[in-house]
């Protein structure tokens, strides 16, 4: 390795990739080795990417695997002209990604006060941090009911989340931990499916209350939100109208938001 690359890589981890799975022509997931001593809280993100012309090209990616997993998992969109994702999508097993091993984020239990129900609202690849949160024992120690929602344009884009929940149900230890606390509400907006519409509309018109037993309530409920900027803003406005207070790591509250920062 030449000196320039060596310098660029200082402090970075090089991680061998495995289990690459292309879910749709717009999304894929992969797993990779976890550096020894790398600690993170479920729901956090890290900067990951590839070496391009001797320099690391990095983007923030939510870690989709739970904190106890011996590997790391990521779920990514493929952006046609995206500098990183257009390269990442061509990853092959055994190739290596780079990661700055400094996880951060607000979609963590530490940023929320105790509550009875936990709502995890996502669109598209915004489900990634929640793939981690719903496999974390702390989630079920802290909450009686966990509602994960994912809204996508097309039916096939819901496969990653559905597969995840099915794998939890099929796993002896995980299914015992989760019990009957977890509900997945998967909706589409641009292709016919049994459950249609944006979750913001479901909250406003009472469909979410009907599906979960009661309307969103800051006294009992805690909320995490992850998706596009427009989606974050709209969900945040709804939470604030309902009287929810935004939390952070230093001042826990009733809801937290994060952006799916890709390209
Ligand atoms: P829609 O098809 O009605 O725009 P995108 O790929 O544009 O990020 O969208 C992913 C999903 O998020 C789509 O189903 C989209 O619905 C939905 N969505 C987009 N904007 C919002 C918003 N402001 N609030 C809730 N859902 C949204």
CSV table of N, CA and C and ligand atoms in Angstrom, one decimal, residues 26 123 151-153 189-190 198 200 228 230-231 234, ligand 1:
chain,number,residue,atom,x,y,z
A,26,UNK,N,-33.4,-1.3,-6.6
A,26,UNK,CA,-33.0,0.0,-5.9
A,26,UNK,C,-32.4,-0.2,-4.5
A,123,UNK,N,-39.4,5.1,6.2
A,123,UNK,CA,-39.7,4.9,4.7
A,123,UNK,C,-38.5,4.4,4.1
A,151,UNK,N,-43.0,2.4,5.0
A,151,UNK,CA,-43.7,2.8,3.8
A,151,UNK,C,-42.8,2.9,2.6
A,152,UNK,N,-43.1,2.2,1.5
A,152,UNK,CA,-42.3,2.2,0.3
A,152,UNK,C,-43.2,2.5,-0.9
A,153,UNK,N,-42.6,2.8,-2.0
A,153,UNK,CA,-43.3,3.0,-3.2
A,153,UNK,C,-43.9,1.7,-3.7
A,189,UNK,N,-47.2,3.0,-1.5
A,189,UNK,CA,-47.9,4.2,-2.0
A,189,UNK,C,-48.1,4.2,-3.5
A,190,UNK,N,-47.3,3.4,-4.3
A,190,UNK,CA,-47.4,3.6,-5.7
A,190,UNK,C,-47.7,2.2,-6.4
A,198,UNK,N,-49.3,6.6,3.0
A,198,UNK,CA,-48.3,7.1,3.8
A,198,UNK,C,-48.7,7.0,5.3
A,200,UNK,N,-48.0,9.1,7.7
A,200,UNK,CA,-48.5,10.4,8.2
A,200,UNK,C,-50.0,10.5,8.0
A,228,UNK,N,-36.7,10.0,4.5
A,228,UNK,CA,-36.3,11.2,3.7
A,228,UNK,C,-36.5,12.5,4.5
A,230,UNK,N,-38.2,15.1,3.7
A,230,UNK,CA,-39.6,15.5,3.7
A,230,UNK,C,-40.4,14.7,4.7
A,231,UNK,N,-40.2,13.4,4.8
A,231,UNK,CA,-40.9,12.5,5.7
A,231,UNK,C,-40.5,12.8,7.1
A,234,UNK,N,-42.4,16.0,8.2
A,234,UNK,CA,-43.8,15.9,8.4
A,234,UNK,C,-44.1,15.1,9.7
B,1,LIG,P1,-45.2,8.7,-2.0
B,1,LIG,O1,-45.1,7.6,-3.0
B,1,LIG,O2,-46.6,9.1,-1.8
B,1,LIG,O3,-44.3,9.9,-2.3
B,1,LIG,P2,-39.0,8.3,-1.5
B,1,LIG,O4,-38.5,7.1,-2.3
B,1,LIG,O5,-39.5,9.5,-2.3
B,1,LIG,O6,-38.2,8.6,-0.4
B,1,LIG,O7,-40.4,7.7,-0.8
B,1,LIG,C1,-40.4,6.6,-0.1
B,1,LIG,C2,-41.8,6.4,0.5
B,1,LIG,O8,-42.0,7.5,1.5
B,1,LIG,C3,-42.9,6.5,-0.5
B,1,LIG,O9,-43.8,5.6,-0.2
B,1,LIG,C4,-43.4,7.9,-0.3
B,1,LIG,O10,-44.8,8.1,-0.6
B,1,LIG,C5,-43.2,8.1,1.2
B,1,LIG,N1,-43.1,9.5,1.6
B,1,LIG,C6,-42.6,10.5,0.9
B,1,LIG,N2,-42.7,11.7,1.5
B,1,LIG,C7,-43.3,11.5,2.7
B,1,LIG,C8,-43.8,12.3,3.8
B,1,LIG,N3,-43.6,13.6,3.8
B,1,LIG,N4,-44.4,11.7,4.8
B,1,LIG,C9,-44.7,10.3,4.8
B,1,LIG,N5,-44.3,9.5,3.8
B,1,LIG,C10,-43.6,10.1,2.7
